PDB file of C-alpha atoms and ligand atoms in Angstrom:
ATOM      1  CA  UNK A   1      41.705 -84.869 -73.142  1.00 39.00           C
ATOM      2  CA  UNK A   2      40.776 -87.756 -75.604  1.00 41.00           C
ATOM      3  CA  UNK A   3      37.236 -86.062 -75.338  1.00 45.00           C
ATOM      4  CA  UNK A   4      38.192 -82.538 -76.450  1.00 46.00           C
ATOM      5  CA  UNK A   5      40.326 -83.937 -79.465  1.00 44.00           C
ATOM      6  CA  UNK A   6      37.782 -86.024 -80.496  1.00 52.00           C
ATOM      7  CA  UNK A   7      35.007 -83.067 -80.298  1.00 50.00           C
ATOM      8  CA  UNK A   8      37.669 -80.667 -81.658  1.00 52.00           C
ATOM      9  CA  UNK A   9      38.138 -83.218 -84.297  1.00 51.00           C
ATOM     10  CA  UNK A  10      34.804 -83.437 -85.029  1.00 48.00           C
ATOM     11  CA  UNK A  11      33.929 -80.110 -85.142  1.00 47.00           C
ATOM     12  CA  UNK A  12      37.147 -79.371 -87.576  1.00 49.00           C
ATOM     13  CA  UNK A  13      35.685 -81.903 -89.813  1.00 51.00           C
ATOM     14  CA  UNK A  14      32.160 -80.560 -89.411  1.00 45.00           C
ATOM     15  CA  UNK A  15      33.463 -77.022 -90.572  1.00 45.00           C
ATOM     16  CA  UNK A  16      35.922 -78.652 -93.125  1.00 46.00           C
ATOM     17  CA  UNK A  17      33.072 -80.387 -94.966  1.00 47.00           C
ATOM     18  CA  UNK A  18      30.542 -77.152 -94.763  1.00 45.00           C
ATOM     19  CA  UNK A  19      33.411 -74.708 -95.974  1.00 49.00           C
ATOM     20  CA  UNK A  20      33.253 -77.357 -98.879  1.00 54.00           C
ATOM     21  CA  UNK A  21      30.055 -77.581 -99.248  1.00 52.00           C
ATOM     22  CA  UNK A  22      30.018 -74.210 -99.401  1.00 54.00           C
ATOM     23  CA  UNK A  23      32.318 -73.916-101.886  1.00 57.00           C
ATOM     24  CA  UNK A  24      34.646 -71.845 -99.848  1.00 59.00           C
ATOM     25  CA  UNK A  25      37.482 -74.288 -99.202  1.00 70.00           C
ATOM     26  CA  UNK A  26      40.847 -72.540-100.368  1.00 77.00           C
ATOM     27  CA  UNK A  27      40.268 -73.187-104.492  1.00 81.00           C
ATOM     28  CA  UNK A  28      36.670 -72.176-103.669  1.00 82.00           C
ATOM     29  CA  UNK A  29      37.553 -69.037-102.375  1.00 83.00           C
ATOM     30  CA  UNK A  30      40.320 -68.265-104.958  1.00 87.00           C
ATOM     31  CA  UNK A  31      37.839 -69.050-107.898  1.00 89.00           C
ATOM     32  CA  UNK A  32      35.060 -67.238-106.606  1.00 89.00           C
ATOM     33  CA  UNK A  33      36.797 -64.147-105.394  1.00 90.00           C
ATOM     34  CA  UNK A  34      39.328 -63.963-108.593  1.00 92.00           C
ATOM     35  CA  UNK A  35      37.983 -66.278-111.732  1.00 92.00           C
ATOM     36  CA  UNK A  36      34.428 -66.040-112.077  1.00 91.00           C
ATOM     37  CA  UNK A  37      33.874 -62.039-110.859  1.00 93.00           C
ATOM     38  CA  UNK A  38      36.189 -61.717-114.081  1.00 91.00           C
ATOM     39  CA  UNK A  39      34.199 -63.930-116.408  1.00 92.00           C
ATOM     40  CA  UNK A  40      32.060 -63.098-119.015  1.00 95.00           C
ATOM     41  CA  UNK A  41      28.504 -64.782-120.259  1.00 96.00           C
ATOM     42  CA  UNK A  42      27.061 -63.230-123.287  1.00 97.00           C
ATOM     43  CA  UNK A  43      23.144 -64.338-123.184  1.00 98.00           C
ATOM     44  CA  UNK A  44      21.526 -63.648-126.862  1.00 98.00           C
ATOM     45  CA  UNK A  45      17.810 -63.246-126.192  1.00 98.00           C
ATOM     46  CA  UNK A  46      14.904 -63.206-129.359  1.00 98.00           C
ATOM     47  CA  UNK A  47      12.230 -60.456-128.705  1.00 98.00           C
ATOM     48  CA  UNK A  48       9.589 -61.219-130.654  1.00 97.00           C
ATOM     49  CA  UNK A  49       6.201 -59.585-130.986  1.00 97.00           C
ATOM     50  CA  UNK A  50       3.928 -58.566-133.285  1.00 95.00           C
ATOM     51  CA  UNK A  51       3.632 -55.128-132.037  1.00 97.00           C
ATOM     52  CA  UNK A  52       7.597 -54.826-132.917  1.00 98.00           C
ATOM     53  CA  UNK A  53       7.360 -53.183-136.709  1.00 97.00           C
ATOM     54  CA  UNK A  54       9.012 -55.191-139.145  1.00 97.00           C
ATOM     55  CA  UNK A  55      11.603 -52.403-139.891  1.00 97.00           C
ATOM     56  CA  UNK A  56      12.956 -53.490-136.559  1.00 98.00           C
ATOM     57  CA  UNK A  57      13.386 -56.862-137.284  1.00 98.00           C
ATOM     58  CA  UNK A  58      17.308 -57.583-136.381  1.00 98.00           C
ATOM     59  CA  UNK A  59      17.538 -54.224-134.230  1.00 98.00           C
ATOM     60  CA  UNK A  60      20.644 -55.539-131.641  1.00 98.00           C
ATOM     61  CA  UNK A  61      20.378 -53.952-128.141  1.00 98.00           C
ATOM     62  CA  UNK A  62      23.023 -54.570-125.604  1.00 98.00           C
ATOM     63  CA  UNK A  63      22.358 -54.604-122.222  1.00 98.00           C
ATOM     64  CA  UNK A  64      24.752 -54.096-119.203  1.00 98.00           C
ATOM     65  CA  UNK A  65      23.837 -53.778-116.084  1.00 98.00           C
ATOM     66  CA  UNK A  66      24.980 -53.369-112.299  1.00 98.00           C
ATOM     67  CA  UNK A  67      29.127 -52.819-113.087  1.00 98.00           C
ATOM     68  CA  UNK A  68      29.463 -51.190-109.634  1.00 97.00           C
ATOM     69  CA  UNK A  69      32.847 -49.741-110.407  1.00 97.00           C
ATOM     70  CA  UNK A  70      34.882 -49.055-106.989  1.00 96.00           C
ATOM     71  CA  UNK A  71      34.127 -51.987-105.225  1.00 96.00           C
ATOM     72  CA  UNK A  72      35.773 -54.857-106.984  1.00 95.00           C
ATOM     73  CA  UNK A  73      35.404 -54.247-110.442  1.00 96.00           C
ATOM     74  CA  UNK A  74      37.919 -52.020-111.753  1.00 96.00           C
ATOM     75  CA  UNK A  75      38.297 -49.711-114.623  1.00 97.00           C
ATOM     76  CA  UNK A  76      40.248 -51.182-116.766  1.00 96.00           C
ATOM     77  CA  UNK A  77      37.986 -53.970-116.571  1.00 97.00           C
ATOM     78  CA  UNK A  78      35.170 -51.498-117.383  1.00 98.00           C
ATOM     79  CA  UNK A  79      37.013 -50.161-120.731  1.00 98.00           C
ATOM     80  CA  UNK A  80      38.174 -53.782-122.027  1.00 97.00           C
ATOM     81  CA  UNK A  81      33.938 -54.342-121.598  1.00 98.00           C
ATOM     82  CA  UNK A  82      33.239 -50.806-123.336  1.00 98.00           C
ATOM     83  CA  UNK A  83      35.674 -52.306-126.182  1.00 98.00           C
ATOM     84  CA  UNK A  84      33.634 -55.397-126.416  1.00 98.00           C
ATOM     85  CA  UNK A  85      30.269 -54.050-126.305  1.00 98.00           C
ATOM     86  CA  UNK A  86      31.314 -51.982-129.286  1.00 98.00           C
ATOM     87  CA  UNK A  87      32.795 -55.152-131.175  1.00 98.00           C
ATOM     88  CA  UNK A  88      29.314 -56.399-131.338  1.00 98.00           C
ATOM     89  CA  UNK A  89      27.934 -53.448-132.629  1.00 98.00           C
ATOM     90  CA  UNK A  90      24.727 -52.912-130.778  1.00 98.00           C
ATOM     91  CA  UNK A  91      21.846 -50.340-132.736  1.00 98.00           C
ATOM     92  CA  UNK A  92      21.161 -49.506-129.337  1.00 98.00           C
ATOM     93  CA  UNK A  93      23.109 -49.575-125.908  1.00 98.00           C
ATOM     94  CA  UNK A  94      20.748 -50.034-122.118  1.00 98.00           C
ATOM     95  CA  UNK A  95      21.965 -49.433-118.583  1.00 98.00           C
ATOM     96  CA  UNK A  96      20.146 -51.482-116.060  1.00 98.00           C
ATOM     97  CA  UNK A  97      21.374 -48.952-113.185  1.00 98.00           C
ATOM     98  CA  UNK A  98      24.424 -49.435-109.791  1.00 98.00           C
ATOM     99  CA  UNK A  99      27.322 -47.610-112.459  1.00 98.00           C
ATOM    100  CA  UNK A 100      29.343 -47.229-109.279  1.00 97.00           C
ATOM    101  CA  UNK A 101      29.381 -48.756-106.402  1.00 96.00           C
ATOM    102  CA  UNK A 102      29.691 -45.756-103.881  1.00 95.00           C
ATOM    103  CA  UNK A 103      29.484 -42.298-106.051  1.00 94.00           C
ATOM    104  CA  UNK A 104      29.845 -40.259-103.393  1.00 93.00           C
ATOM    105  CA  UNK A 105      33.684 -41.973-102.942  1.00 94.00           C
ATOM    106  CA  UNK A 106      34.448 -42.656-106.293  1.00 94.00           C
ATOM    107  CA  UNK A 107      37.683 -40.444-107.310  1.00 93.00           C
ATOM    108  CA  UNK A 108      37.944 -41.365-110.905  1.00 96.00           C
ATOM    109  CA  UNK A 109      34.829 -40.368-112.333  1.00 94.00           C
ATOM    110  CA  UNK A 110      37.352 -37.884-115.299  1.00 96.00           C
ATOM    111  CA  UNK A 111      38.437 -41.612-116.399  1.00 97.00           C
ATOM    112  CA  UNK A 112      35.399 -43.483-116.206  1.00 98.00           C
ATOM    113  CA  UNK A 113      33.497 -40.930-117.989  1.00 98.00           C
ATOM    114  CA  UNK A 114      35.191 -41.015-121.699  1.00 98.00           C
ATOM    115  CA  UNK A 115      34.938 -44.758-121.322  1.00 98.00           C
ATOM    116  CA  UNK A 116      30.978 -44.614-120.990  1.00 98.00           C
ATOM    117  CA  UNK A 117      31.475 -41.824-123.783  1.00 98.00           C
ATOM    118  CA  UNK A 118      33.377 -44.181-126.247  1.00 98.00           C
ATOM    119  CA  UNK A 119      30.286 -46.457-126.178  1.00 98.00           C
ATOM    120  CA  UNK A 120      28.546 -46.508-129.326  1.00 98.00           C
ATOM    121  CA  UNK A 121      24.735 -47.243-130.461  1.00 98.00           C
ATOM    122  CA  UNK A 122      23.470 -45.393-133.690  1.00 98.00           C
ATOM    123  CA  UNK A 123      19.796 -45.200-132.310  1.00 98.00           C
ATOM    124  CA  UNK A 124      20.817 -44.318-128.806  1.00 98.00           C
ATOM    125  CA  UNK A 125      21.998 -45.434-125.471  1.00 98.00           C
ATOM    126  CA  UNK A 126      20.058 -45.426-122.355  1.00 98.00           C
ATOM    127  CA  UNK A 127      19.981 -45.686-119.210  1.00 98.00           C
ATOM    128  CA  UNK A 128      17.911 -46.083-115.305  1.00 98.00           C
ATOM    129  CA  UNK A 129      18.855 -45.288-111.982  1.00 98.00           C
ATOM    130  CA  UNK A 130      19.545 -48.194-109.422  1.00 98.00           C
ATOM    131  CA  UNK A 131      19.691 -48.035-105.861  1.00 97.00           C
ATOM    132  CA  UNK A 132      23.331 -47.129-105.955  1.00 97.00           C
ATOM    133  CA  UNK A 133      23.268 -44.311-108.067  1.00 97.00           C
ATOM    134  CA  UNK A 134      21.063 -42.676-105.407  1.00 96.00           C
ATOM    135  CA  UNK A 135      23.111 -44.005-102.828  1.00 83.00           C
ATOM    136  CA  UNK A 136      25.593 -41.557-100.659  1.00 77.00           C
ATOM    137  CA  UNK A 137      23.651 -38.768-102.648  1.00 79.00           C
ATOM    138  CA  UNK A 138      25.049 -39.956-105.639  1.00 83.00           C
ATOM    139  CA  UNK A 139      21.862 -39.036-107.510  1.00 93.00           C
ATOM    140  CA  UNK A 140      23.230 -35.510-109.177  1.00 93.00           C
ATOM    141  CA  UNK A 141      26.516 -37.578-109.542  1.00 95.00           C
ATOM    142  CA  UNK A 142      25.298 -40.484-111.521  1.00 97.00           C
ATOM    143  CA  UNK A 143      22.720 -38.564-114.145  1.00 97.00           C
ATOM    144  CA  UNK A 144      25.958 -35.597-114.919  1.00 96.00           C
ATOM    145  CA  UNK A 145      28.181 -38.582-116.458  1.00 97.00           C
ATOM    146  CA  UNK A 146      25.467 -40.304-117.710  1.00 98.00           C
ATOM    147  CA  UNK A 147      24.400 -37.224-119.410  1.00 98.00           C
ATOM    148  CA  UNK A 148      27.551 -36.087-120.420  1.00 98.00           C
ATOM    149  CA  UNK A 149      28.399 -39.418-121.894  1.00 98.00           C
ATOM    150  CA  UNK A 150      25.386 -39.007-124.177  1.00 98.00           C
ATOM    151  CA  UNK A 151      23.152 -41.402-122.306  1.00 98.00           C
ATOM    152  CA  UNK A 152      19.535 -40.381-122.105  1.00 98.00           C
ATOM    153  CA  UNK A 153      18.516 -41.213-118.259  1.00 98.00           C
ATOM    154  CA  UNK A 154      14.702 -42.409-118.217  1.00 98.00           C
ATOM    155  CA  UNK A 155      13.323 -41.220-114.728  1.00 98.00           C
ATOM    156  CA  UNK A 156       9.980 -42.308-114.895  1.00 98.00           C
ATOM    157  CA  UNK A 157       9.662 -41.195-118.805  1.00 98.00           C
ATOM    158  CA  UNK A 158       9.994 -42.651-121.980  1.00 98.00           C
ATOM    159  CA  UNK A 159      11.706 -41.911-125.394  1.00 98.00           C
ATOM    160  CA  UNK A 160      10.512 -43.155-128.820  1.00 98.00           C
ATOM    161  CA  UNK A 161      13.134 -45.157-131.292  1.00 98.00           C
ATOM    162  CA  UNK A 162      12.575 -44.099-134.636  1.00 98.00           C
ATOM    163  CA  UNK A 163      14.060 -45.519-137.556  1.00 98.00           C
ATOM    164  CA  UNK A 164      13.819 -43.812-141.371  1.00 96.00           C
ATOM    165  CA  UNK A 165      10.353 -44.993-142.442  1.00 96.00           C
ATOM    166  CA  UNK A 166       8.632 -43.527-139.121  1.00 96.00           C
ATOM    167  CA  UNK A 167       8.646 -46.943-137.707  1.00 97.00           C
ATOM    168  CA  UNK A 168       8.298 -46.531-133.646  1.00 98.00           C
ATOM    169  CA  UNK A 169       9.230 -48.688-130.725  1.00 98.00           C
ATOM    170  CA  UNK A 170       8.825 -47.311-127.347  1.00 98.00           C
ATOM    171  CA  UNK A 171      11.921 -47.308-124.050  1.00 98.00           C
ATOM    172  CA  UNK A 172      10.531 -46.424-121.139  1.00 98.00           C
ATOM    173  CA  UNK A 173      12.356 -46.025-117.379  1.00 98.00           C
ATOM    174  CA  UNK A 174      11.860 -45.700-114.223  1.00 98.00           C
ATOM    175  CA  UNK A 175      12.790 -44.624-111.205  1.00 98.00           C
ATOM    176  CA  UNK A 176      14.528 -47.284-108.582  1.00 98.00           C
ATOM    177  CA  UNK A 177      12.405 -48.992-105.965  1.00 97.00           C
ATOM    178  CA  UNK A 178      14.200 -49.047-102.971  1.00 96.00           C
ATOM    179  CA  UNK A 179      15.813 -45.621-103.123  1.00 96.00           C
ATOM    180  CA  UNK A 180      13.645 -43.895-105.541  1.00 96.00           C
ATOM    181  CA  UNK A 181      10.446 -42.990-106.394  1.00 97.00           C
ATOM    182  CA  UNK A 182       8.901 -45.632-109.912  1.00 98.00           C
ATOM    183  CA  UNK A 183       5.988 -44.185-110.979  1.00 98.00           C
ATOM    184  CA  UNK A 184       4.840 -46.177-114.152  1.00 98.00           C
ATOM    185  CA  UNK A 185       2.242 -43.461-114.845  1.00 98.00           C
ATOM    186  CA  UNK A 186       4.162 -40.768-115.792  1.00 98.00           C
ATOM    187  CA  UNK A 187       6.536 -43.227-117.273  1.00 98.00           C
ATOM    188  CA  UNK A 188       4.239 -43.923-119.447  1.00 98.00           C
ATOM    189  CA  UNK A 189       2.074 -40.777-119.974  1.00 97.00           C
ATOM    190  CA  UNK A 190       3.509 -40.161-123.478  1.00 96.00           C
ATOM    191  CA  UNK A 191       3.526 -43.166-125.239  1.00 98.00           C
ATOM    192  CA  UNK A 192       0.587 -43.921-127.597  1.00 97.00           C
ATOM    193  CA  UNK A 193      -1.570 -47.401-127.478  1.00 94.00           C
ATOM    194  CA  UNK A 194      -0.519 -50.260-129.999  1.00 95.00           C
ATOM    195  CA  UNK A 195       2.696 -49.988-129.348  1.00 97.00           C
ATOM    196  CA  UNK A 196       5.758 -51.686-128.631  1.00 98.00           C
ATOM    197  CA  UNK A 197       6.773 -50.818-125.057  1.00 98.00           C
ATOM    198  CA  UNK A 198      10.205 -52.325-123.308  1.00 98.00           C
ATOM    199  CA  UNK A 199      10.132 -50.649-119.806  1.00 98.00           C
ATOM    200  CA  UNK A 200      13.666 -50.523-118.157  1.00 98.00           C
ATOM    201  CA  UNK A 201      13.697 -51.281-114.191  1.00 98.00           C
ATOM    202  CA  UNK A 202      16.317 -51.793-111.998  1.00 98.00           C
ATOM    203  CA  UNK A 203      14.425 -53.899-109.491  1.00 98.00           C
ATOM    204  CA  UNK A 204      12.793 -57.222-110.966  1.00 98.00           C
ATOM    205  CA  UNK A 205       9.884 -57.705-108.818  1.00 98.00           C
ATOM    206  CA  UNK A 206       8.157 -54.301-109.887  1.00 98.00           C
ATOM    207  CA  UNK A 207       7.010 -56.591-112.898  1.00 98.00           C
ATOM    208  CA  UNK A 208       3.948 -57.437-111.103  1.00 97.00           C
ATOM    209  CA  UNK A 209       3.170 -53.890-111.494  1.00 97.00           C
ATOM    210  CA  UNK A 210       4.379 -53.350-114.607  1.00 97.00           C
ATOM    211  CA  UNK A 211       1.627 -56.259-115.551  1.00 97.00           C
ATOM    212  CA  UNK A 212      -1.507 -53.930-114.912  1.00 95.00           C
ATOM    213  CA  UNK A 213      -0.092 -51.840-117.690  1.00 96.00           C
ATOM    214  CA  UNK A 214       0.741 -52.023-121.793  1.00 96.00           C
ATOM    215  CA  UNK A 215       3.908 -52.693-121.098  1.00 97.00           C
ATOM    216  CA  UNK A 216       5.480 -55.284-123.179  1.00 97.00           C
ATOM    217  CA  UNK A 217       8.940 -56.422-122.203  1.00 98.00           C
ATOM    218  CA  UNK A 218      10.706 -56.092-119.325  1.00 98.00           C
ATOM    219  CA  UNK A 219      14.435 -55.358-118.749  1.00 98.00           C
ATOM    220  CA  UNK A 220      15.996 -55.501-115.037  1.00 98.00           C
ATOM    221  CA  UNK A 221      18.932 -56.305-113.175  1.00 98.00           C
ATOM    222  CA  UNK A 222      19.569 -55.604-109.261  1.00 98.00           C
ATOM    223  CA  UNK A 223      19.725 -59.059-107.973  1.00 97.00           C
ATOM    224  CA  UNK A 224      23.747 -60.249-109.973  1.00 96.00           C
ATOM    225  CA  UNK A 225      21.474 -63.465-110.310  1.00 94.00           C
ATOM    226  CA  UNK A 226      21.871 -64.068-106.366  1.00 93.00           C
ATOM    227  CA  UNK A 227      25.753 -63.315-106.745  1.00 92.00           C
ATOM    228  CA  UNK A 228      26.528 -66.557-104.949  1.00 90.00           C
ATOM    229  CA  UNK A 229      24.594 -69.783-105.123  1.00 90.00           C
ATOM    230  CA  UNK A 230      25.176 -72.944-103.611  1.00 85.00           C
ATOM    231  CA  UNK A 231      24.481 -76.272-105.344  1.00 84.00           C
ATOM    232  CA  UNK A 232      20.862 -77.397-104.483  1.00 84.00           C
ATOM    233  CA  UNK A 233      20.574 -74.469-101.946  1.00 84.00           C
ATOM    234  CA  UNK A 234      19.956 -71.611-104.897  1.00 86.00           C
ATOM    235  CA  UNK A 235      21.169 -67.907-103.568  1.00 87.00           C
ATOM    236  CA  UNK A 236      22.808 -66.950-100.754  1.00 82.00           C
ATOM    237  CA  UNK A 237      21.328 -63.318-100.763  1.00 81.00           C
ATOM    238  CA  UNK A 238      18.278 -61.975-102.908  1.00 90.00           C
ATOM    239  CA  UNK A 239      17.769 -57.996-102.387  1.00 94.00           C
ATOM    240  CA  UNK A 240      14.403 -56.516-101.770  1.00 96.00           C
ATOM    241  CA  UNK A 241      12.715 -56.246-105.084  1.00 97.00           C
ATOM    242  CA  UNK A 242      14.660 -59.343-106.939  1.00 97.00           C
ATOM    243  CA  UNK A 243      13.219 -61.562-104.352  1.00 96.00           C
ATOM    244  CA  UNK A 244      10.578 -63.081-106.667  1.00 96.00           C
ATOM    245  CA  UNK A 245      12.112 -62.894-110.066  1.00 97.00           C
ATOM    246  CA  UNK A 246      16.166 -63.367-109.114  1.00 95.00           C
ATOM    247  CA  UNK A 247      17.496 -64.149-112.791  1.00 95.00           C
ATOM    248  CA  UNK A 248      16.365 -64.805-116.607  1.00 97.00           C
ATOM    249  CA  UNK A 249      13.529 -64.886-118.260  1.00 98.00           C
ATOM    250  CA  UNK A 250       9.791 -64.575-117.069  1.00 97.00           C
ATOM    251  CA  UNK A 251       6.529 -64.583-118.731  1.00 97.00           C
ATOM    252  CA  UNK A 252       3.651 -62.830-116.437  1.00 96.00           C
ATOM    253  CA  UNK A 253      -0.056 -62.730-116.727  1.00 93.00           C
ATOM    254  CA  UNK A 254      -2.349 -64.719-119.294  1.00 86.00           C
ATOM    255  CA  UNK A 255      -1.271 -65.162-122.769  1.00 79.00           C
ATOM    256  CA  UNK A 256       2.322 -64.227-121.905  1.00 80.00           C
ATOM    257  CA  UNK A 257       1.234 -60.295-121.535  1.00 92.00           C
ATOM    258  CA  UNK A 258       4.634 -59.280-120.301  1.00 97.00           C
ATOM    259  CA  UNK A 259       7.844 -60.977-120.774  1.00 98.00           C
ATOM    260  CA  UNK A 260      10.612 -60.514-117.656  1.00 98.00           C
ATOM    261  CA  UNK A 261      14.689 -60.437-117.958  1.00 98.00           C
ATOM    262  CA  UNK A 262      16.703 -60.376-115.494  1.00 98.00           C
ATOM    263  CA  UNK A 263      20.293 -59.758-115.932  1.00 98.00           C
ATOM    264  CA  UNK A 264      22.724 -61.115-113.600  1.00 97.00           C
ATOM    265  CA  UNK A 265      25.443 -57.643-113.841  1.00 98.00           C
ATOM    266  CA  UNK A 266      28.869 -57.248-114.388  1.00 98.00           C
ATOM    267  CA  UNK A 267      29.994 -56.386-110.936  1.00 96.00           C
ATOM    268  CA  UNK A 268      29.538 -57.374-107.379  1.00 94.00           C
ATOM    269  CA  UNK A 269      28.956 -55.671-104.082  1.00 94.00           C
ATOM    270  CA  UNK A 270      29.131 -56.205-100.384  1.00 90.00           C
ATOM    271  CA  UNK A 271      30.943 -59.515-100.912  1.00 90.00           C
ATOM    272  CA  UNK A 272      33.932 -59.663-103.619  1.00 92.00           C
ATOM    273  CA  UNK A 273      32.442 -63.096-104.554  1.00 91.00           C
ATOM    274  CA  UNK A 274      30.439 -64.713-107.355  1.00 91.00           C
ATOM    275  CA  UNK A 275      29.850 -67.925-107.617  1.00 89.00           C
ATOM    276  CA  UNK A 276      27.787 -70.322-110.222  1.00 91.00           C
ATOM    277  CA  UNK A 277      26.295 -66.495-111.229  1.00 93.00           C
ATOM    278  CA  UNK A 278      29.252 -65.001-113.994  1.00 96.00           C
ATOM    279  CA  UNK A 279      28.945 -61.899-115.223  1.00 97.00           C
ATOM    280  CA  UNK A 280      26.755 -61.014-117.867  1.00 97.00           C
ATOM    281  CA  UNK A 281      25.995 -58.958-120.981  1.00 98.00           C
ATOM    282  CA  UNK A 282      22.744 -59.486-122.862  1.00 98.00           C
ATOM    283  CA  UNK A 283      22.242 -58.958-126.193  1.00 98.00           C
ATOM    284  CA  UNK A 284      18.752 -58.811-127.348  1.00 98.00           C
ATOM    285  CA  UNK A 285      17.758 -59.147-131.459  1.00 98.00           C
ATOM    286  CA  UNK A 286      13.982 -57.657-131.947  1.00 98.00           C
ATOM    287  CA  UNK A 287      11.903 -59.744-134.695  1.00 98.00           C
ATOM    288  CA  UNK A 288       8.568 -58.398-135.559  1.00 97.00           C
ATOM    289  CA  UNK A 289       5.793 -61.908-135.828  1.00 90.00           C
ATOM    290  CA  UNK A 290       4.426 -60.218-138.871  1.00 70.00           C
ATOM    291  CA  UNK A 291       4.640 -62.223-141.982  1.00 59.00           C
TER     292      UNK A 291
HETATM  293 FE1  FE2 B 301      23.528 -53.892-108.051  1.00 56.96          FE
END
């Protein structure tokens, strides 16, 4: 008997001091399943180049990425977002992709939608497919609202941003890696040389491919910067394609060629958790290196 309490004793304490080092003790469980899923980081990133024109110089873009709405985050947390994104007053408003987090099952797309609509970006808001907007045959589901709340979905294309003088910067998208088909190519088939290219990708790690073209910047989300990480341990789960490049900023190649971000998301999925990885919106200010 003395045996079993001391091994049950031991293994309590065993358990007791992993749950903690875990972080997952009862406060650890509370703050990562209510406090920081409902936190906000704003990141303010410099894109400099000297391919950026220097009309653009102090162009704001906003980016938001991986809300999945339907699985923790709710709604009304979506619109008080929408409100702030609009405070800051982005020129131009980019979707990293995973809008909801089951389409298929999500019954209030007629609220969600004038939400998305309300956004506002005078030179246009855009956006990519993730893996969960293809999910559950989501696909048809995710580009109508997208489309109908005036975002222009880049499936392996790109669209020019213009400003008055003729000035040109170039958006490009493609298609998600696990569930879709990315083909860079055709992404890129309209967009001339000597010019400033930001390619939008949900996955991360397709930035090794993204180096073998002129393709400039960057933007991804997919991974929610690991979601949950552990002191000296890092994170608990990386998805395929955000295994290599999990959260922040990259440079790739010689001379810098391409420049990586990785945004951690809004939402979460698969575990209502996030810990030491808040929620994040990104806003990026272009600066041409041009004197
Ligand atoms: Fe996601």
């Amino acid at each position: 008997m003395p045996n079993k309490t001391t091994r049950r004793t031991f293994l309590k304490r065993t358990a007791g001091s992993l749950l903690t080092l875990l972080g997952l003790s009862s406060g650890g469980y509370y703050y990562a399943n209510k406090i920081e899923p409902s936190m906000l980081g704003i990141e303010q990133i410099k894109i400099e180049h000297s391919l950026i024109p220097k009309s653009f110089d102090g162009i704001k873009m906003i980016q938001f990425s991986d809300t999945h709405i339907g699985f923790q985050y709710t709604l009304s947390q979506f619109k008080k977002l929408a409100n702030r994104i609009n405070q800051i007053k982005p020129d131009i408003i980019l979707f990293t992709g995973d809008l909801m987090d089951e389409p298929n099952k999500f019954k209030e797309i007629n609220q969600l939608l004038p939400i998305l609509e309300n956004l506002h970006a005078p030179l246009g808001k855009f956006c990519i497919f993730g893996n969960h907007d293809h999910g559950g045959y989501g696909s048809d589901l995710y580009r109508n609202i997208m489309e109908e709340a005036k975002f222009e979905v880049l499936l392996n294309q790109s669209s020019p941003i213009r400003l008055m003088d003729g000035s040109r910067i170039y958006l490009l998208g493609i298609d998600d890696a696990m569930l879709g088909q990315p083909d860079l190519l055709a992404a890129l088939q309209n967009v001339p040389n000597h010019h400033f290219t930001i390619l939008l990708s949900h996955a991360p790690d397709l930035a090794d491919n993204a180096l073998e073209y002129p393709i400039d910047w960057q933007l991804s989300g997919h991974s929610h910067g690991g979601q949950v990480k552990l002191p000296f341990i890092g994170a608990l789960i990386k998805p395929p394609f955000a295994q290599k490049y999990p959260e922040g900023l990259y440079t790739l190649g010689t001379e810098q060629k391409l420049t990586l971000y990785v945004n951690r998301g809004i939402g979460t999925t698969r575990l209502p958790f996030r810990f030491l990885s808040k929620p994040e919106l990104t806003i990026f200010t272009l600066k041409s290196e041009k004197a």
